[in-house]
């Protein structure tokens, strides 16, 4: 498939996902708060968004701002975030990131990728989530759903699992103004239809656009 054909296919996928999911919703319930999305993004690593949402109800009730979390007791934060896994590292990261927000960025979340990556525990996935959701910038969040499904659609070999490479490829294919919402929709689609172990190909609205289906025939 040529680059032009890939762009045409991904644009068709974008439109179909918009039909299925008219409202693109971030599964992390931060309600547009930059600080909360930063924290929730870090906690979501190797953890479900649903669990993060539950855990953060107590976390933000006790520490509603970056200043509160920056001054928090580490052991108390570890206790709260323990259900998210890797709780020692995650607790330290979100406290340190809160402190850096205050000391290095005046309490305001930066929008540049290079600046976001300076925050403890923040990689390109979280940085792109923040850039897309908070600042409305073009951003591909290459999570497991996105990597799996776009590989099946033929945007790159299905064996490719490198998030940075996938991000680079999709950034060239998905229209810039659609990227953030596309990633939210593809996550929902991955949960509803195109799961890792048991994709519902017989009921898939993207059936005619899927390279993996063609290879099965």
PDB file of C-alpha atoms in Angstrom:
ATOM      1  CA  UNK A   1       0.000   0.000   0.000  1.00  0.00           C
ATOM      2  CA  UNK A   2       1.376   3.403  -0.969  1.00  0.00           C
ATOM      3  CA  UNK A   3       1.571   6.382   1.388  1.00  0.00           C
ATOM      4  CA  UNK A   4      -1.286   7.999  -0.536  1.00  0.00           C
ATOM      5  CA  UNK A   5      -3.430   4.895  -0.150  1.00  0.00           C
ATOM      6  CA  UNK A   6      -2.645   4.735   3.554  1.00  0.00           C
ATOM      7  CA  UNK A   7      -3.711   8.366   3.988  1.00  0.00           C
ATOM      8  CA  UNK A   8      -6.948   7.683   2.135  1.00  0.00           C
ATOM      9  CA  UNK A   9      -7.652   4.638   4.277  1.00  0.00           C
ATOM     10  CA  UNK A  10      -6.881   6.347   7.566  1.00  0.00           C
ATOM     11  CA  UNK A  11      -9.101   9.291   6.595  1.00  0.00           C
ATOM     12  CA  UNK A  12     -11.923   6.828   5.914  1.00  0.00           C
ATOM     13  CA  UNK A  13     -11.275   5.236   9.301  1.00  0.00           C
ATOM     14  CA  UNK A  14     -11.329   8.667  10.971  1.00  0.00           C
ATOM     15  CA  UNK A  15     -14.726   9.444   9.451  1.00  0.00           C
ATOM     16  CA  UNK A  16     -16.199   6.062  10.383  1.00  0.00           C
ATOM     17  CA  UNK A  17     -15.010   6.370  13.970  1.00  0.00           C
ATOM     18  CA  UNK A  18     -16.537   9.848  14.141  1.00  0.00           C
ATOM     19  CA  UNK A  19     -19.839   8.319  13.044  1.00  0.00           C
ATOM     20  CA  UNK A  20     -19.625   5.576  15.675  1.00  0.00           C
ATOM     21  CA  UNK A  21     -18.375   7.856  18.456  1.00  0.00           C
ATOM     22  CA  UNK A  22     -19.633  11.403  17.741  1.00  0.00           C
ATOM     23  CA  UNK A  23     -18.047  12.683  20.945  1.00  0.00           C
ATOM     24  CA  UNK A  24     -14.398  11.836  21.500  1.00  0.00           C
ATOM     25  CA  UNK A  25     -13.932  11.373  25.236  1.00  0.00           C
ATOM     26  CA  UNK A  26     -10.753  10.849  27.204  1.00  0.00           C
ATOM     27  CA  UNK A  27     -11.220   7.759  29.385  1.00  0.00           C
ATOM     28  CA  UNK A  28      -9.315   9.480  32.210  1.00  0.00           C
ATOM     29  CA  UNK A  29     -11.807  11.684  34.033  1.00  0.00           C
ATOM     30  CA  UNK A  30      -9.661  14.769  34.580  1.00  0.00           C
ATOM     31  CA  UNK A  31     -12.373  17.144  33.318  1.00  0.00           C
ATOM     32  CA  UNK A  32      -9.906  19.373  31.514  1.00  0.00           C
ATOM     33  CA  UNK A  33      -7.677  19.995  34.535  1.00  0.00           C
ATOM     34  CA  UNK A  34      -4.016  19.965  33.360  1.00  0.00           C
ATOM     35  CA  UNK A  35      -2.592  18.956  36.748  1.00  0.00           C
ATOM     36  CA  UNK A  36      -5.073  16.131  37.208  1.00  0.00           C
ATOM     37  CA  UNK A  37      -4.526  14.765  33.703  1.00  0.00           C
ATOM     38  CA  UNK A  38      -0.768  14.835  34.282  1.00  0.00           C
ATOM     39  CA  UNK A  39      -1.144  12.786  37.457  1.00  0.00           C
ATOM     40  CA  UNK A  40      -3.724  10.412  35.997  1.00  0.00           C
ATOM     41  CA  UNK A  41      -1.647   9.873  32.897  1.00  0.00           C
ATOM     42  CA  UNK A  42       1.288   8.756  35.024  1.00  0.00           C
ATOM     43  CA  UNK A  43      -0.864   6.453  37.138  1.00  0.00           C
ATOM     44  CA  UNK A  44      -2.397   4.853  34.044  1.00  0.00           C
ATOM     45  CA  UNK A  45       0.846   3.110  33.016  1.00  0.00           C
ATOM     46  CA  UNK A  46       0.186  -0.661  33.163  1.00  0.00           C
ATOM     47  CA  UNK A  47      -3.159   0.069  34.805  1.00  0.00           C
ATOM     48  CA  UNK A  48      -6.706   0.450  33.535  1.00  0.00           C
ATOM     49  CA  UNK A  49      -8.193   3.911  33.139  1.00  0.00           C
ATOM     50  CA  UNK A  50     -11.223   2.774  35.141  1.00  0.00           C
ATOM     51  CA  UNK A  51      -9.060   1.923  38.142  1.00  0.00           C
ATOM     52  CA  UNK A  52      -7.175   5.220  37.864  1.00  0.00           C
ATOM     53  CA  UNK A  53     -10.471   7.117  37.895  1.00  0.00           C
ATOM     54  CA  UNK A  54     -11.511   5.358  41.105  1.00  0.00           C
ATOM     55  CA  UNK A  55      -8.156   5.806  42.846  1.00  0.00           C
ATOM     56  CA  UNK A  56      -7.989   9.487  41.939  1.00  0.00           C
ATOM     57  CA  UNK A  57     -11.255  10.253  43.669  1.00  0.00           C
ATOM     58  CA  UNK A  58      -9.502   9.852  47.012  1.00  0.00           C
ATOM     59  CA  UNK A  59      -6.175  11.214  45.764  1.00  0.00           C
ATOM     60  CA  UNK A  60      -7.631  14.513  44.547  1.00  0.00           C
ATOM     61  CA  UNK A  61      -9.966  14.813  47.526  1.00  0.00           C
ATOM     62  CA  UNK A  62      -6.852  14.866  49.737  1.00  0.00           C
ATOM     63  CA  UNK A  63      -4.507  16.644  47.308  1.00  0.00           C
ATOM     64  CA  UNK A  64      -6.563  18.763  44.893  1.00  0.00           C
ATOM     65  CA  UNK A  65      -3.726  20.950  43.572  1.00  0.00           C
ATOM     66  CA  UNK A  66      -0.101  20.642  42.539  1.00  0.00           C
ATOM     67  CA  UNK A  67       0.900  22.557  45.675  1.00  0.00           C
ATOM     68  CA  UNK A  68      -0.986  20.091  47.864  1.00  0.00           C
ATOM     69  CA  UNK A  69       0.589  17.057  46.204  1.00  0.00           C
ATOM     70  CA  UNK A  70       4.038  18.641  46.221  1.00  0.00           C
ATOM     71  CA  UNK A  71       3.824  18.863  50.012  1.00  0.00           C
ATOM     72  CA  UNK A  72       2.250  15.435  50.472  1.00  0.00           C
ATOM     73  CA  UNK A  73       3.597  12.623  52.615  1.00  0.00           C
ATOM     74  CA  UNK A  74       5.074   9.989  50.299  1.00  0.00           C
ATOM     75  CA  UNK A  75       3.793   7.029  52.295  1.00  0.00           C
ATOM     76  CA  UNK A  76       0.256   8.412  52.276  1.00  0.00           C
ATOM     77  CA  UNK A  77       0.365   8.883  48.503  1.00  0.00           C
ATOM     78  CA  UNK A  78       1.785   5.372  48.095  1.00  0.00           C
ATOM     79  CA  UNK A  79      -1.108   4.003  50.115  1.00  0.00           C
ATOM     80  CA  UNK A  80      -3.667   5.732  47.922  1.00  0.00           C
ATOM     81  CA  UNK A  81      -2.146   4.852  44.542  1.00  0.00           C
ATOM     82  CA  UNK A  82      -1.162   1.286  45.459  1.00  0.00           C
ATOM     83  CA  UNK A  83      -4.072  -0.246  43.462  1.00  0.00           C
ATOM     84  CA  UNK A  84      -2.549   1.272  40.288  1.00  0.00           C
ATOM     85  CA  UNK A  85       0.577  -0.883  40.608  1.00  0.00           C
ATOM     86  CA  UNK A  86       4.220   0.256  40.668  1.00  0.00           C
ATOM     87  CA  UNK A  87       3.053   2.477  43.486  1.00  0.00           C
ATOM     88  CA  UNK A  88       6.486   3.347  44.943  1.00  0.00           C
ATOM     89  CA  UNK A  89       7.688   4.799  41.646  1.00  0.00           C
ATOM     90  CA  UNK A  90       4.379   6.350  40.659  1.00  0.00           C
ATOM     91  CA  UNK A  91       3.883   8.070  44.025  1.00  0.00           C
ATOM     92  CA  UNK A  92       7.369   9.543  43.922  1.00  0.00           C
ATOM     93  CA  UNK A  93       6.925  10.621  40.292  1.00  0.00           C
ATOM     94  CA  UNK A  94       3.664  12.486  40.825  1.00  0.00           C
ATOM     95  CA  UNK A  95       5.004  14.265  43.915  1.00  0.00           C
ATOM     96  CA  UNK A  96       8.222  15.227  42.126  1.00  0.00           C
ATOM     97  CA  UNK A  97       6.319  16.320  38.997  1.00  0.00           C
ATOM     98  CA  UNK A  98       4.070  18.500  41.155  1.00  0.00           C
ATOM     99  CA  UNK A  99       7.105  20.118  42.740  1.00  0.00           C
ATOM    100  CA  UNK A 100       8.688  20.729  39.339  1.00  0.00           C
ATOM    101  CA  UNK A 101       5.488  22.320  38.069  1.00  0.00           C
ATOM    102  CA  UNK A 102       5.787  24.837  40.876  1.00  0.00           C
ATOM    103  CA  UNK A 103       9.546  25.438  40.893  1.00  0.00           C
ATOM    104  CA  UNK A 104      10.348  25.275  37.171  1.00  0.00           C
ATOM    105  CA  UNK A 105       7.112  26.215  35.425  1.00  0.00           C
ATOM    106  CA  UNK A 106       5.357  28.624  37.770  1.00  0.00           C
ATOM    107  CA  UNK A 107       2.564  26.180  38.444  1.00  0.00           C
ATOM    108  CA  UNK A 108       1.536  26.093  34.771  1.00  0.00           C
ATOM    109  CA  UNK A 109       1.775  22.985  32.638  1.00  0.00           C
ATOM    110  CA  UNK A 110       4.151  23.586  29.699  1.00  0.00           C
ATOM    111  CA  UNK A 111       2.996  22.733  26.186  1.00  0.00           C
ATOM    112  CA  UNK A 112       6.317  22.039  24.466  1.00  0.00           C
ATOM    113  CA  UNK A 113       7.256  18.372  24.146  1.00  0.00           C
ATOM    114  CA  UNK A 114      10.809  18.977  25.392  1.00  0.00           C
ATOM    115  CA  UNK A 115       9.534  20.697  28.529  1.00  0.00           C
ATOM    116  CA  UNK A 116       6.885  18.073  29.268  1.00  0.00           C
ATOM    117  CA  UNK A 117       9.463  15.301  29.011  1.00  0.00           C
ATOM    118  CA  UNK A 118      11.440  16.923  31.841  1.00  0.00           C
ATOM    119  CA  UNK A 119       8.630  16.119  34.266  1.00  0.00           C
ATOM    120  CA  UNK A 120       9.338  12.946  36.280  1.00  0.00           C
ATOM    121  CA  UNK A 121       7.509   9.922  34.895  1.00  0.00           C
ATOM    122  CA  UNK A 122       6.377  11.674  31.719  1.00  0.00           C
ATOM    123  CA  UNK A 123       7.173   9.988  28.418  1.00  0.00           C
ATOM    124  CA  UNK A 124       5.957  10.780  24.925  1.00  0.00           C
ATOM    125  CA  UNK A 125       2.624   9.012  25.431  1.00  0.00           C
ATOM    126  CA  UNK A 126       1.632  11.172  28.406  1.00  0.00           C
ATOM    127  CA  UNK A 127       3.138  14.283  26.824  1.00  0.00           C
ATOM    128  CA  UNK A 128       1.069  13.783  23.675  1.00  0.00           C
ATOM    129  CA  UNK A 129      -2.052  13.169  25.738  1.00  0.00           C
ATOM    130  CA  UNK A 130      -1.483  16.499  27.479  1.00  0.00           C
ATOM    131  CA  UNK A 131      -0.619  18.350  24.276  1.00  0.00           C
ATOM    132  CA  UNK A 132      -3.757  17.085  22.556  1.00  0.00           C
ATOM    133  CA  UNK A 133      -6.302  17.287  25.368  1.00  0.00           C
ATOM    134  CA  UNK A 134      -5.136  20.398  27.193  1.00  0.00           C
ATOM    135  CA  UNK A 135      -3.628  22.493  24.431  1.00  0.00           C
ATOM    136  CA  UNK A 136      -5.491  21.233  21.365  1.00  0.00           C
ATOM    137  CA  UNK A 137      -2.264  20.475  19.525  1.00  0.00           C
ATOM    138  CA  UNK A 138      -1.741  17.696  16.967  1.00  0.00           C
ATOM    139  CA  UNK A 139      -0.733  14.666  19.019  1.00  0.00           C
ATOM    140  CA  UNK A 140      -0.696  10.915  18.505  1.00  0.00           C
ATOM    141  CA  UNK A 141      -1.073   8.954  21.737  1.00  0.00           C
ATOM    142  CA  UNK A 142       0.424   5.601  20.752  1.00  0.00           C
ATOM    143  CA  UNK A 143      -1.127   3.369  23.384  1.00  0.00           C
ATOM    144  CA  UNK A 144      -1.595  -0.383  23.016  1.00  0.00           C
ATOM    145  CA  UNK A 145      -5.025  -0.075  21.362  1.00  0.00           C
ATOM    146  CA  UNK A 146      -3.760   2.435  18.823  1.00  0.00           C
ATOM    147  CA  UNK A 147      -0.648   0.392  18.014  1.00  0.00           C
ATOM    148  CA  UNK A 148      -2.591  -2.856  17.623  1.00  0.00           C
ATOM    149  CA  UNK A 149      -5.489  -1.548  15.561  1.00  0.00           C
ATOM    150  CA  UNK A 150      -3.553   0.689  13.188  1.00  0.00           C
ATOM    151  CA  UNK A 151      -1.216  -2.220  12.518  1.00  0.00           C
ATOM    152  CA  UNK A 152      -4.184  -4.410  11.668  1.00  0.00           C
ATOM    153  CA  UNK A 153      -5.495  -1.677   9.394  1.00  0.00           C
ATOM    154  CA  UNK A 154      -2.254  -1.849   7.412  1.00  0.00           C
ATOM    155  CA  UNK A 155      -0.574   1.398   8.423  1.00  0.00           C
ATOM    156  CA  UNK A 156       2.604  -0.535   9.316  1.00  0.00           C
ATOM    157  CA  UNK A 157       3.574  -4.193   9.943  1.00  0.00           C
ATOM    158  CA  UNK A 158       1.591  -5.723  12.814  1.00  0.00           C
ATOM    159  CA  UNK A 159       4.895  -6.831  14.355  1.00  0.00           C
ATOM    160  CA  UNK A 160       5.821  -3.184  14.980  1.00  0.00           C
ATOM    161  CA  UNK A 161       5.213  -2.406  18.648  1.00  0.00           C
ATOM    162  CA  UNK A 162       7.530   0.587  19.139  1.00  0.00           C
ATOM    163  CA  UNK A 163       5.339   3.507  20.329  1.00  0.00           C
ATOM    164  CA  UNK A 164       7.741   6.192  19.090  1.00  0.00           C
ATOM    165  CA  UNK A 165       7.901   4.708  15.589  1.00  0.00           C
ATOM    166  CA  UNK A 166       4.118   4.278  15.492  1.00  0.00           C
ATOM    167  CA  UNK A 167       3.659   7.878  16.625  1.00  0.00           C
ATOM    168  CA  UNK A 168       5.945   9.096  13.856  1.00  0.00           C
ATOM    169  CA  UNK A 169       4.150   7.039  11.182  1.00  0.00           C
ATOM    170  CA  UNK A 170       0.629   8.018  12.242  1.00  0.00           C
ATOM    171  CA  UNK A 171       1.576  11.682  12.580  1.00  0.00           C
ATOM    172  CA  UNK A 172       2.215  11.653   8.826  1.00  0.00           C
ATOM    173  CA  UNK A 173      -1.062   9.871   8.039  1.00  0.00           C
ATOM    174  CA  UNK A 174      -3.748  11.234  10.364  1.00  0.00           C
ATOM    175  CA  UNK A 175      -4.809  14.849   9.641  1.00  0.00           C
ATOM    176  CA  UNK A 176      -3.335  17.110  12.366  1.00  0.00           C
ATOM    177  CA  UNK A 177      -6.684  18.477  13.526  1.00  0.00           C
ATOM    178  CA  UNK A 178      -8.059  14.933  13.933  1.00  0.00           C
ATOM    179  CA  UNK A 179      -5.158  13.309  15.773  1.00  0.00           C
ATOM    180  CA  UNK A 180      -6.136  13.763  19.410  1.00  0.00           C
ATOM    181  CA  UNK A 181      -9.787  12.794  18.948  1.00  0.00           C
ATOM    182  CA  UNK A 182      -8.815   9.904  16.669  1.00  0.00           C
ATOM    183  CA  UNK A 183      -6.686   8.427  19.449  1.00  0.00           C
ATOM    184  CA  UNK A 184      -9.516   8.657  21.983  1.00  0.00           C
ATOM    185  CA  UNK A 185     -11.918   7.028  19.543  1.00  0.00           C
ATOM    186  CA  UNK A 186      -9.510   4.242  18.619  1.00  0.00           C
ATOM    187  CA  UNK A 187      -9.125   3.367  22.303  1.00  0.00           C
ATOM    188  CA  UNK A 188     -12.882   3.043  22.691  1.00  0.00           C
ATOM    189  CA  UNK A 189     -13.088   1.044  19.470  1.00  0.00           C
ATOM    190  CA  UNK A 190     -10.376  -1.282  20.758  1.00  0.00           C
ATOM    191  CA  UNK A 191     -12.373  -1.953  23.893  1.00  0.00           C
ATOM    192  CA  UNK A 192     -15.701  -2.375  22.132  1.00  0.00           C
ATOM    193  CA  UNK A 193     -14.763  -4.236  18.941  1.00  0.00           C
ATOM    194  CA  UNK A 194     -11.094  -4.760  18.040  1.00  0.00           C
ATOM    195  CA  UNK A 195      -9.733  -6.369  21.184  1.00  0.00           C
ATOM    196  CA  UNK A 196      -6.309  -7.956  21.375  1.00  0.00           C
ATOM    197  CA  UNK A 197      -7.390 -11.560  21.843  1.00  0.00           C
ATOM    198  CA  UNK A 198     -10.860 -11.759  20.355  1.00  0.00           C
ATOM    199  CA  UNK A 199     -11.549  -9.073  17.740  1.00  0.00           C
ATOM    200  CA  UNK A 200     -15.189  -9.058  16.602  1.00  0.00           C
ATOM    201  CA  UNK A 201     -14.360  -9.029  12.894  1.00  0.00           C
ATOM    202  CA  UNK A 202     -17.818 -10.282  11.921  1.00  0.00           C
ATOM    203  CA  UNK A 203     -19.406  -7.196  13.485  1.00  0.00           C
ATOM    204  CA  UNK A 204     -16.670  -4.672  12.689  1.00  0.00           C
ATOM    205  CA  UNK A 205     -17.689  -1.423  10.952  1.00  0.00           C
ATOM    206  CA  UNK A 206     -14.097  -1.117   9.666  1.00  0.00           C
ATOM    207  CA  UNK A 207     -14.170  -4.579   8.077  1.00  0.00           C
ATOM    208  CA  UNK A 208     -13.805  -3.287   4.521  1.00  0.00           C
ATOM    209  CA  UNK A 209     -10.881  -1.050   5.528  1.00  0.00           C
ATOM    210  CA  UNK A 210      -8.886  -3.695   7.386  1.00  0.00           C
ATOM    211  CA  UNK A 211      -5.728  -5.187   5.934  1.00  0.00           C
ATOM    212  CA  UNK A 212      -5.718  -8.009   8.481  1.00  0.00           C
ATOM    213  CA  UNK A 213      -9.120  -9.168   7.214  1.00  0.00           C
ATOM    214  CA  UNK A 214      -7.862  -9.198   3.624  1.00  0.00           C
ATOM    215  CA  UNK A 215      -4.914 -11.387   4.618  1.00  0.00           C
ATOM    216  CA  UNK A 216      -7.268 -13.919   6.219  1.00  0.00           C
ATOM    217  CA  UNK A 217      -9.240 -14.387   2.991  1.00  0.00           C
TER     218      UNK A 217
END
